[in-house]
């Protein structure tokens, strides 16, 4: 029988643990997380509000740094430097996407790796590749934590990852490899995609294509992780929602052993891991 991987419930547990640890901080200032927003992209504003809410839930201070859409690269780097050296900010992230005049790689590489709560700095990715990561990338770490919560052991499993983005696919593969899984990456140039997916014990999908994975592409009793968040123009008649994942959830459900819903699966785990990183960043900034 299929079991739903309840990311919302598990995220609540993680946030409760972070909250309890923050409550124990008495003789030092509490962790503060900052999020930098350039411009006023509505989707970014929604995501930042979710982060602010999660910080409030765990009693972590939250600071939003709002910058104009036409900010120069030099001015942006100066803002990053200011956050790096601000003793009252322990962790921060720059909400992406950034406007085209900005060099995202240079900005990410300017972040103090200890304060890099999004875990995008190459130093932190390198640590993950070496299985020595402290700060972990939020979405991939959230997926692994969700699998752990349901005692789904990755050792020896064939994990197939659809998508190789810097934020999801690539680091997810590294975390799974660190758990002794056999990992296959697929992307837009992959040939025979369906047949590779059909071999997956665990299939994680992060491509941003509504309902791309269908029942004929998966093996019986696989674990199906849907990272996609796709906003639809119209309400989906089968779900009544204006949001769907990269997986045809209804079509695949019966064939899986475990499946994540959208919403309520990977999304809440991502935000929970961000506040967990906020606490880790506080620990490395304050206690080292
Ligand atoms: P991205 O940067 O756009 O990368 C998409 C990846 O999918 C690329 O590697 C691309 O291949 C691959 N791809 C695209 N079309 C494909 C196809 N037809 N067949 C095979 N591979 C294909 O995306 P992302 O940032 O990883 O996000 C992916 C999805 O996850 C989006 O819906 C996003 O909203 C969602 N997301 C959710 C969370 C969460 O917390 N739940 C967090 C982050 C992202 P190439 O590399 O060859 O171009």
PDB file of C-alpha atoms and ligand atoms in Angstrom, residues 47 50 138-140 143 161-170 186-190 193 205-210 212 226-231 244-246 262 265-271, ligand 1:
ATOM      1  CA  UNK A  47       9.116  32.610  -0.749  1.00  0.00           C
ATOM      2  CA  UNK A  50       7.513  31.781   4.073  1.00  0.00           C
ATOM      3  CA  UNK A 138      17.999  23.000   2.011  1.00  0.00           C
ATOM      4  CA  UNK A 139      15.907  21.123  -0.551  1.00  0.00           C
ATOM      5  CA  UNK A 140      18.220  18.090  -0.934  1.00  0.00           C
ATOM      6  CA  UNK A 143      14.477  15.225   0.990  1.00  0.00           C
ATOM      7  CA  UNK A 161      17.561  12.105 -10.201  1.00  0.00           C
ATOM      8  CA  UNK A 162      15.800  14.046 -12.943  1.00  0.00           C
ATOM      9  CA  UNK A 163      17.389  17.488 -13.088  1.00  0.00           C
ATOM     10  CA  UNK A 164      20.940  18.643 -12.374  1.00  0.00           C
ATOM     11  CA  UNK A 165      20.474  22.171 -11.062  1.00  0.00           C
ATOM     12  CA  UNK A 166      22.951  23.634  -8.603  1.00  0.00           C
ATOM     13  CA  UNK A 167      20.203  24.093  -6.019  1.00  0.00           C
ATOM     14  CA  UNK A 168      18.449  20.693  -6.174  1.00  0.00           C
ATOM     15  CA  UNK A 169      19.530  17.901  -8.521  1.00  0.00           C
ATOM     16  CA  UNK A 170      23.308  18.020  -8.285  1.00  0.00           C
ATOM     17  CA  UNK A 186      19.218  12.586 -15.939  1.00  0.00           C
ATOM     18  CA  UNK A 187      18.754  15.945 -17.659  1.00  0.00           C
ATOM     19  CA  UNK A 188      17.447  17.497 -20.852  1.00  0.00           C
ATOM     20  CA  UNK A 189      20.065  15.753 -22.994  1.00  0.00           C
ATOM     21  CA  UNK A 190      19.569  12.285 -21.491  1.00  0.00           C
ATOM     22  CA  UNK A 193      14.980   8.765 -20.087  1.00  0.00           C
ATOM     23  CA  UNK A 205      12.159  14.715  -9.999  1.00  0.00           C
ATOM     24  CA  UNK A 206      13.246  18.378 -10.124  1.00  0.00           C
ATOM     25  CA  UNK A 207      12.783  19.696 -13.655  1.00  0.00           C
ATOM     26  CA  UNK A 208       9.947  22.212 -13.486  1.00  0.00           C
ATOM     27  CA  UNK A 209       7.696  20.411 -16.010  1.00  0.00           C
ATOM     28  CA  UNK A 210       4.095  19.880 -14.840  1.00  0.00           C
ATOM     29  CA  UNK A 212       6.153  15.083 -16.549  1.00  0.00           C
ATOM     30  CA  UNK A 226       8.396  15.255  -6.487  1.00  0.00           C
ATOM     31  CA  UNK A 227      10.338  18.493  -6.066  1.00  0.00           C
ATOM     32  CA  UNK A 228       8.541  20.452  -8.763  1.00  0.00           C
ATOM     33  CA  UNK A 229       6.391  23.455  -7.995  1.00  0.00           C
ATOM     34  CA  UNK A 230       4.469  24.503 -11.083  1.00  0.00           C
ATOM     35  CA  UNK A 231       1.897  27.267 -10.992  1.00  0.00           C
ATOM     36  CA  UNK A 244       1.180  20.872  -9.372  1.00  0.00           C
ATOM     37  CA  UNK A 245       4.436  19.011  -9.229  1.00  0.00           C
ATOM     38  CA  UNK A 246       6.611  17.401 -11.887  1.00  0.00           C
ATOM     39  CA  UNK A 262       2.641  18.778  -3.891  1.00  0.00           C
ATOM     40  CA  UNK A 265       5.935  17.245   0.538  1.00  0.00           C
ATOM     41  CA  UNK A 266       9.374  18.624  -0.240  1.00  0.00           C
ATOM     42  CA  UNK A 267       8.411  22.329  -0.006  1.00  0.00           C
ATOM     43  CA  UNK A 268       7.877  22.525   3.785  1.00  0.00           C
ATOM     44  CA  UNK A 269      11.021  20.446   4.366  1.00  0.00           C
ATOM     45  CA  UNK A 270      13.067  23.012   2.427  1.00  0.00           C
ATOM     46  CA  UNK A 271      11.989  25.841   4.717  1.00  0.00           C
TER      47      UNK A 271
HETATM   48  P1  LIG B   1      16.242  24.360 -13.037  1.00  0.00           P
HETATM   49  O1  LIG B   1      17.398  25.099 -12.489  1.00  0.00           O
HETATM   50  O2  LIG B   1      15.376  24.989 -14.062  1.00  0.00           O
HETATM   51  O3  LIG B   1      16.797  22.973 -13.617  1.00  0.00           O
HETATM   52  C1  LIG B   1      15.937  22.097 -14.280  1.00  0.00           C
HETATM   53  C2  LIG B   1      16.676  20.828 -14.587  1.00  0.00           C
HETATM   54  O4  LIG B   1      15.766  19.953 -15.206  1.00  0.00           O
HETATM   55  C3  LIG B   1      17.864  20.992 -15.525  1.00  0.00           C
HETATM   56  O5  LIG B   1      18.933  20.205 -15.103  1.00  0.00           O
HETATM   57  C4  LIG B   1      17.312  20.517 -16.871  1.00  0.00           C
HETATM   58  O6  LIG B   1      18.276  19.904 -17.705  1.00  0.00           O
HETATM   59  C5  LIG B   1      16.316  19.478 -16.427  1.00  0.00           C
HETATM   60  N1  LIG B   1      15.235  19.291 -17.387  1.00  0.00           N
HETATM   61  C6  LIG B   1      14.405  20.240 -17.878  1.00  0.00           C
HETATM   62  N2  LIG B   1      13.542  19.682 -18.733  1.00  0.00           N
HETATM   63  C7  LIG B   1      13.831  18.370 -18.798  1.00  0.00           C
HETATM   64  C8  LIG B   1      13.286  17.272 -19.502  1.00  0.00           C
HETATM   65  N3  LIG B   1      12.246  17.425 -20.362  1.00  0.00           N
HETATM   66  N4  LIG B   1      13.824  16.065 -19.309  1.00  0.00           N
HETATM   67  C9  LIG B   1      14.866  15.892 -18.477  1.00  0.00           C
HETATM   68  N5  LIG B   1      15.412  16.895 -17.768  1.00  0.00           N
HETATM   69  C10 LIG B   1      14.905  18.121 -17.929  1.00  0.00           C
HETATM   70  O7  LIG B   1      15.248  23.862 -11.915  1.00  0.00           O
HETATM   71  P2  LIG B   1      15.351  23.737 -10.303  1.00  0.00           P
HETATM   72  O8  LIG B   1      15.692  25.057  -9.717  1.00  0.00           O
HETATM   73  O9  LIG B   1      16.134  22.545  -9.920  1.00  0.00           O
HETATM   74  O10 LIG B   1      13.821  23.464  -9.999  1.00  0.00           O
HETATM   75  C11 LIG B   1      13.144  22.357 -10.532  1.00  0.00           C
HETATM   76  C12 LIG B   1      11.732  22.365 -10.012  1.00  0.00           C
HETATM   77  O11 LIG B   1      11.769  22.239  -8.592  1.00  0.00           O
HETATM   78  C13 LIG B   1      10.954  23.660 -10.266  1.00  0.00           C
HETATM   79  O12 LIG B   1       9.587  23.340 -10.456  1.00  0.00           O
HETATM   80  C14 LIG B   1      11.128  24.452  -8.994  1.00  0.00           C
HETATM   81  O13 LIG B   1      10.056  25.357  -8.771  1.00  0.00           O
HETATM   82  C15 LIG B   1      11.097  23.335  -7.983  1.00  0.00           C
HETATM   83  N6  LIG B   1      11.782  23.618  -6.721  1.00  0.00           N
HETATM   84  C16 LIG B   1      11.135  23.268  -5.593  1.00  0.00           C
HETATM   85  C17 LIG B   1      11.731  23.446  -4.370  1.00  0.00           C
HETATM   86  C18 LIG B   1      10.988  23.021  -3.147  1.00  0.00           C
HETATM   87  O14 LIG B   1      11.345  23.417  -2.058  1.00  0.00           O
HETATM   88  N7  LIG B   1       9.986  22.167  -3.282  1.00  0.00           N
HETATM   89  C19 LIG B   1      12.991  24.011  -4.284  1.00  0.00           C
HETATM   90  C20 LIG B   1      13.661  24.343  -5.474  1.00  0.00           C
HETATM   91  C21 LIG B   1      13.046  24.136  -6.694  1.00  0.00           C
HETATM   92  P3  LIG B   1      19.542  20.700 -18.301  1.00  0.00           P
HETATM   93  O15 LIG B   1      20.510  20.856 -17.153  1.00  0.00           O
HETATM   94  O16 LIG B   1      20.063  19.787 -19.339  1.00  0.00           O
HETATM   95  O17 LIG B   1      19.029  21.996 -18.801  1.00  0.00           O
END
